[in-house]
Amino acid sequence: MGILLKTLCVTSLTLLAVHAQAGAKHTFTTELQEVRTGSINGREYLTIHIDSSVGPTNCQGNVLRIDTAMNRPGKQQAMESIALEAMLTSEPVVITVPLNWNQCVDGMPTLTDINLVARS
C-alpha cells in the first residue's frame, strides 16, 4: 500500500510539473537585426533575427521562426507587418516565445506574439 501511495504522489507531482512547463512563455524587449519571409517545402515562414539567444533548451537560438500553418490567418500577416515596421523605424519590440520543447520549427524557437514597444 505504501509503494502505491508513493508512486501516485510522484506521478501527480510529475504531471503538475509537466503541466506548468507546458504553458511557460518568455516575454522580452529587443531590437530586430533582420526580418525575412520565405517558403520552405511549400510552407510560408517569417524568420526574425535578434541579438540574444532565447527559446526552449532543445532549440535555443537568436533566429526565431513563425510557421504560418500553425497560426491563425491574419495573425501572421499582422506579426510580419509589425516586424517590418520595427526594422524600418529601428523601434524595439516586445516578443513572446513559448518555452515548450515541442514548439520549435526546423530546430529554431518560435514566437507567438510581437508588438512595438510603443504599442505595448
JSON list of C-alpha atoms in Angstrom, two decimals:
[
{"chain": "A", "resi": 1, "resn": "MET", "atom": "CA", "xyz": [0.00, 0.00, 0.00]},
{"chain": "A", "resi": 2, "resn": "GLY", "atom": "CA", "xyz": [2.87, 2.41, 0.83]},
{"chain": "A", "resi": 3, "resn": "ILE", "atom": "CA", "xyz": [4.57, 1.84, -2.53]},
{"chain": "A", "resi": 4, "resn": "LEU", "atom": "CA", "xyz": [1.33, 2.55, -4.39]},
{"chain": "A", "resi": 5, "resn": "LEU", "atom": "CA", "xyz": [0.83, 5.81, -2.47]},
{"chain": "A", "resi": 6, "resn": "LYS", "atom": "CA", "xyz": [4.43, 6.88, -3.19]},
{"chain": "A", "resi": 7, "resn": "THR", "atom": "CA", "xyz": [4.01, 6.06, -6.88]},
{"chain": "A", "resi": 8, "resn": "LEU", "atom": "CA", "xyz": [0.77, 8.07, -7.07]},
{"chain": "A", "resi": 9, "resn": "CYS", "atom": "CA", "xyz": [2.41, 11.06, -5.34]},
{"chain": "A", "resi": 10, "resn": "VAL", "atom": "CA", "xyz": [5.43, 11.01, -7.65]},
{"chain": "A", "resi": 11, "resn": "THR", "atom": "CA", "xyz": [3.20, 10.64, -10.73]},
{"chain": "A", "resi": 12, "resn": "SER", "atom": "CA", "xyz": [0.98, 13.52, -9.59]},
{"chain": "A", "resi": 13, "resn": "LEU", "atom": "CA", "xyz": [3.96, 15.81, -8.97]},
{"chain": "A", "resi": 14, "resn": "THR", "atom": "CA", "xyz": [5.44, 14.91, -12.35]},
{"chain": "A", "resi": 15, "resn": "LEU", "atom": "CA", "xyz": [2.17, 15.68, -14.14]},
{"chain": "A", "resi": 16, "resn": "LEU", "atom": "CA", "xyz": [1.88, 19.02, -12.33]},
{"chain": "A", "resi": 17, "resn": "ALA", "atom": "CA", "xyz": [5.43, 19.95, -13.32]},
{"chain": "A", "resi": 18, "resn": "VAL", "atom": "CA", "xyz": [4.82, 18.98, -16.96]},
{"chain": "A", "resi": 19, "resn": "HIS", "atom": "CA", "xyz": [1.56, 20.96, -17.00]},
{"chain": "A", "resi": 20, "resn": "ALA", "atom": "CA", "xyz": [3.25, 24.04, -15.51]},
{"chain": "A", "resi": 21, "resn": "GLN", "atom": "CA", "xyz": [6.05, 23.82, -18.09]},
{"chain": "A", "resi": 22, "resn": "ALA", "atom": "CA", "xyz": [3.58, 23.38, -20.97]},
{"chain": "A", "resi": 23, "resn": "GLY", "atom": "CA", "xyz": [2.30, 26.93, -20.65]},
{"chain": "A", "resi": 24, "resn": "ALA", "atom": "CA", "xyz": [5.65, 28.59, -19.94]},
{"chain": "A", "resi": 25, "resn": "LYS", "atom": "CA", "xyz": [6.47, 31.63, -22.05]},
{"chain": "A", "resi": 26, "resn": "HIS", "atom": "CA", "xyz": [9.28, 34.15, -22.13]},
{"chain": "A", "resi": 27, "resn": "THR", "atom": "CA", "xyz": [8.47, 37.78, -22.97]},
{"chain": "A", "resi": 28, "resn": "PHE", "atom": "CA", "xyz": [11.29, 40.24, -23.60]},
{"chain": "A", "resi": 29, "resn": "THR", "atom": "CA", "xyz": [12.14, 43.50, -25.34]},
{"chain": "A", "resi": 30, "resn": "THR", "atom": "CA", "xyz": [14.71, 43.61, -28.14]},
{"chain": "A", "resi": 31, "resn": "GLU", "atom": "CA", "xyz": [15.64, 45.27, -31.40]},
{"chain": "A", "resi": 32, "resn": "LEU", "atom": "CA", "xyz": [15.33, 43.21, -34.57]},
{"chain": "A", "resi": 33, "resn": "GLN", "atom": "CA", "xyz": [18.52, 42.53, -36.50]},
{"chain": "A", "resi": 34, "resn": "GLU", "atom": "CA", "xyz": [16.90, 41.10, -39.64]},
{"chain": "A", "resi": 35, "resn": "VAL", "atom": "CA", "xyz": [13.45, 40.05, -40.89]},
{"chain": "A", "resi": 36, "resn": "ARG", "atom": "CA", "xyz": [12.88, 37.60, -43.75]},
{"chain": "A", "resi": 37, "resn": "THR", "atom": "CA", "xyz": [9.89, 35.95, -45.31]},
{"chain": "A", "resi": 38, "resn": "GLY", "atom": "CA", "xyz": [10.15, 32.85, -47.42]},
{"chain": "A", "resi": 39, "resn": "SER", "atom": "CA", "xyz": [8.92, 29.44, -48.34]},
{"chain": "A", "resi": 40, "resn": "ILE", "atom": "CA", "xyz": [10.43, 26.07, -47.45]},
{"chain": "A", "resi": 41, "resn": "ASN", "atom": "CA", "xyz": [8.86, 22.93, -48.88]},
{"chain": "A", "resi": 42, "resn": "GLY", "atom": "CA", "xyz": [5.71, 24.86, -49.77]},
{"chain": "A", "resi": 43, "resn": "ARG", "atom": "CA", "xyz": [5.21, 26.35, -46.29]},
{"chain": "A", "resi": 44, "resn": "GLU", "atom": "CA", "xyz": [5.47, 30.08, -45.67]},
{"chain": "A", "resi": 45, "resn": "TYR", "atom": "CA", "xyz": [7.71, 31.28, -42.84]},
{"chain": "A", "resi": 46, "resn": "LEU", "atom": "CA", "xyz": [8.59, 34.56, -41.19]},
{"chain": "A", "resi": 47, "resn": "THR", "atom": "CA", "xyz": [12.13, 34.49, -39.81]},
{"chain": "A", "resi": 48, "resn": "ILE", "atom": "CA", "xyz": [13.33, 37.09, -37.31]},
{"chain": "A", "resi": 49, "resn": "HIS", "atom": "CA", "xyz": [16.93, 37.56, -36.18]},
{"chain": "A", "resi": 50, "resn": "ILE", "atom": "CA", "xyz": [17.57, 39.08, -32.75]},
{"chain": "A", "resi": 51, "resn": "ASP", "atom": "CA", "xyz": [20.74, 39.79, -30.77]},
{"chain": "A", "resi": 52, "resn": "SER", "atom": "CA", "xyz": [20.29, 37.24, -27.96]},
{"chain": "A", "resi": 53, "resn": "SER", "atom": "CA", "xyz": [19.59, 33.53, -27.64]},
{"chain": "A", "resi": 54, "resn": "VAL", "atom": "CA", "xyz": [16.09, 32.53, -26.46]},
{"chain": "A", "resi": 55, "resn": "GLY", "atom": "CA", "xyz": [13.71, 29.58, -26.55]},
{"chain": "A", "resi": 56, "resn": "PRO", "atom": "CA", "xyz": [13.32, 26.11, -25.11]},
{"chain": "A", "resi": 57, "resn": "THR", "atom": "CA", "xyz": [16.51, 24.31, -24.09]},
{"chain": "A", "resi": 58, "resn": "ASN", "atom": "CA", "xyz": [16.32, 21.94, -27.08]},
{"chain": "A", "resi": 59, "resn": "CYS", "atom": "CA", "xyz": [16.23, 24.73, -29.68]},
{"chain": "A", "resi": 60, "resn": "GLN", "atom": "CA", "xyz": [17.62, 27.95, -28.24]},
{"chain": "A", "resi": 61, "resn": "GLY", "atom": "CA", "xyz": [18.87, 30.49, -30.72]},
{"chain": "A", "resi": 62, "resn": "ASN", "atom": "CA", "xyz": [18.81, 34.05, -31.97]},
{"chain": "A", "resi": 63, "resn": "VAL", "atom": "CA", "xyz": [16.77, 33.20, -35.07]},
{"chain": "A", "resi": 64, "resn": "LEU", "atom": "CA", "xyz": [13.04, 32.91, -34.42]},
{"chain": "A", "resi": 65, "resn": "ARG", "atom": "CA", "xyz": [10.56, 31.45, -36.85]},
{"chain": "A", "resi": 66, "resn": "ILE", "atom": "CA", "xyz": [6.82, 31.56, -37.38]},
{"chain": "A", "resi": 67, "resn": "ASP", "atom": "CA", "xyz": [5.19, 28.73, -39.32]},
{"chain": "A", "resi": 68, "resn": "THR", "atom": "CA", "xyz": [2.14, 30.24, -40.98]},
{"chain": "A", "resi": 69, "resn": "ALA", "atom": "CA", "xyz": [0.35, 26.89, -40.91]},
{"chain": "A", "resi": 70, "resn": "MET", "atom": "CA", "xyz": [0.42, 26.97, -37.09]},
{"chain": "A", "resi": 71, "resn": "ASN", "atom": "CA", "xyz": [-1.06, 30.45, -36.72]},
{"chain": "A", "resi": 72, "resn": "ARG", "atom": "CA", "xyz": [-4.48, 31.89, -37.34]},
{"chain": "A", "resi": 73, "resn": "PRO", "atom": "CA", "xyz": [-4.96, 33.60, -40.72]},
{"chain": "A", "resi": 74, "resn": "GLY", "atom": "CA", "xyz": [-4.25, 37.30, -40.37]},
{"chain": "A", "resi": 75, "resn": "LYS", "atom": "CA", "xyz": [-2.18, 36.89, -37.20]},
{"chain": "A", "resi": 76, "resn": "GLN", "atom": "CA", "xyz": [0.96, 36.02, -39.15]},
{"chain": "A", "resi": 77, "resn": "GLN", "atom": "CA", "xyz": [0.39, 38.95, -41.52]},
{"chain": "A", "resi": 78, "resn": "ALA", "atom": "CA", "xyz": [-0.02, 41.34, -38.59]},
{"chain": "A", "resi": 79, "resn": "MET", "atom": "CA", "xyz": [3.16, 39.99, -36.97]},
{"chain": "A", "resi": 80, "resn": "GLU", "atom": "CA", "xyz": [5.01, 40.34, -40.27]},
{"chain": "A", "resi": 81, "resn": "SER", "atom": "CA", "xyz": [3.85, 43.97, -40.63]},
{"chain": "A", "resi": 82, "resn": "ILE", "atom": "CA", "xyz": [4.97, 44.81, -37.09]},
{"chain": "A", "resi": 83, "resn": "ALA", "atom": "CA", "xyz": [8.37, 43.19, -37.67]},
{"chain": "A", "resi": 84, "resn": "LEU", "atom": "CA", "xyz": [8.91, 45.06, -40.94]},
{"chain": "A", "resi": 85, "resn": "GLU", "atom": "CA", "xyz": [7.82, 48.35, -39.34]},
{"chain": "A", "resi": 86, "resn": "ALA", "atom": "CA", "xyz": [10.23, 47.77, -36.45]},
{"chain": "A", "resi": 87, "resn": "MET", "atom": "CA", "xyz": [13.06, 47.17, -38.92]},
{"chain": "A", "resi": 88, "resn": "LEU", "atom": "CA", "xyz": [12.26, 50.33, -40.89]},
{"chain": "A", "resi": 89, "resn": "THR", "atom": "CA", "xyz": [11.96, 52.55, -37.81]},
{"chain": "A", "resi": 90, "resn": "SER", "atom": "CA", "xyz": [14.62, 50.81, -35.65]},
{"chain": "A", "resi": 91, "resn": "GLU", "atom": "CA", "xyz": [11.98, 50.65, -32.93]},
{"chain": "A", "resi": 92, "resn": "PRO", "atom": "CA", "xyz": [12.28, 47.97, -30.22]},
{"chain": "A", "resi": 93, "resn": "VAL", "atom": "CA", "xyz": [9.68, 45.23, -29.99]},
{"chain": "A", "resi": 94, "resn": "VAL", "atom": "CA", "xyz": [8.20, 43.04, -27.27]},
{"chain": "A", "resi": 95, "resn": "ILE", "atom": "CA", "xyz": [8.39, 39.37, -28.28]},
{"chain": "A", "resi": 96, "resn": "THR", "atom": "CA", "xyz": [6.78, 36.34, -26.65]},
{"chain": "A", "resi": 97, "resn": "VAL", "atom": "CA", "xyz": [8.50, 32.98, -27.13]},
{"chain": "A", "resi": 98, "resn": "PRO", "atom": "CA", "xyz": [6.98, 29.70, -25.85]},
{"chain": "A", "resi": 99, "resn": "LEU", "atom": "CA", "xyz": [9.35, 27.59, -23.77]},
{"chain": "A", "resi": 100, "resn": "ASN", "atom": "CA", "xyz": [7.72, 24.27, -24.69]},
{"chain": "A", "resi": 101, "resn": "TRP", "atom": "CA", "xyz": [10.21, 21.72, -26.01]},
{"chain": "A", "resi": 102, "resn": "ASN", "atom": "CA", "xyz": [7.84, 20.80, -28.87]},
{"chain": "A", "resi": 103, "resn": "GLN", "atom": "CA", "xyz": [7.30, 24.32, -30.21]},
{"chain": "A", "resi": 104, "resn": "CYS", "atom": "CA", "xyz": [10.35, 24.56, -32.42]},
{"chain": "A", "resi": 105, "resn": "VAL", "atom": "CA", "xyz": [10.36, 24.86, -36.22]},
{"chain": "A", "resi": 106, "resn": "ASP", "atom": "CA", "xyz": [13.34, 23.36, -38.04]},
{"chain": "A", "resi": 107, "resn": "GLY", "atom": "CA", "xyz": [15.37, 23.47, -34.82]},
{"chain": "A", "resi": 108, "resn": "MET", "atom": "CA", "xyz": [14.59, 27.16, -34.23]},
{"chain": "A", "resi": 109, "resn": "PRO", "atom": "CA", "xyz": [12.49, 28.71, -31.47]},
{"chain": "A", "resi": 110, "resn": "THR", "atom": "CA", "xyz": [9.13, 30.11, -32.46]},
{"chain": "A", "resi": 111, "resn": "LEU", "atom": "CA", "xyz": [7.44, 33.31, -31.45]},
{"chain": "A", "resi": 112, "resn": "THR", "atom": "CA", "xyz": [3.77, 33.64, -30.62]},
{"chain": "A", "resi": 113, "resn": "ASP", "atom": "CA", "xyz": [3.49, 37.41, -30.39]},
{"chain": "A", "resi": 114, "resn": "ILE", "atom": "CA", "xyz": [5.33, 40.58, -31.37]},
{"chain": "A", "resi": 115, "resn": "ASN", "atom": "CA", "xyz": [4.40, 44.22, -30.71]},
{"chain": "A", "resi": 116, "resn": "LEU", "atom": "CA", "xyz": [6.15, 47.54, -30.99]},
{"chain": "A", "resi": 117, "resn": "VAL", "atom": "CA", "xyz": [7.19, 48.79, -27.53]},
{"chain": "A", "resi": 118, "resn": "ALA", "atom": "CA", "xyz": [5.18, 51.97, -28.11]},
{"chain": "A", "resi": 119, "resn": "ARG", "atom": "CA", "xyz": [2.00, 49.87, -28.60]},
{"chain": "A", "resi": 120, "resn": "SER", "atom": "CA", "xyz": [2.51, 47.50, -25.64]}
]
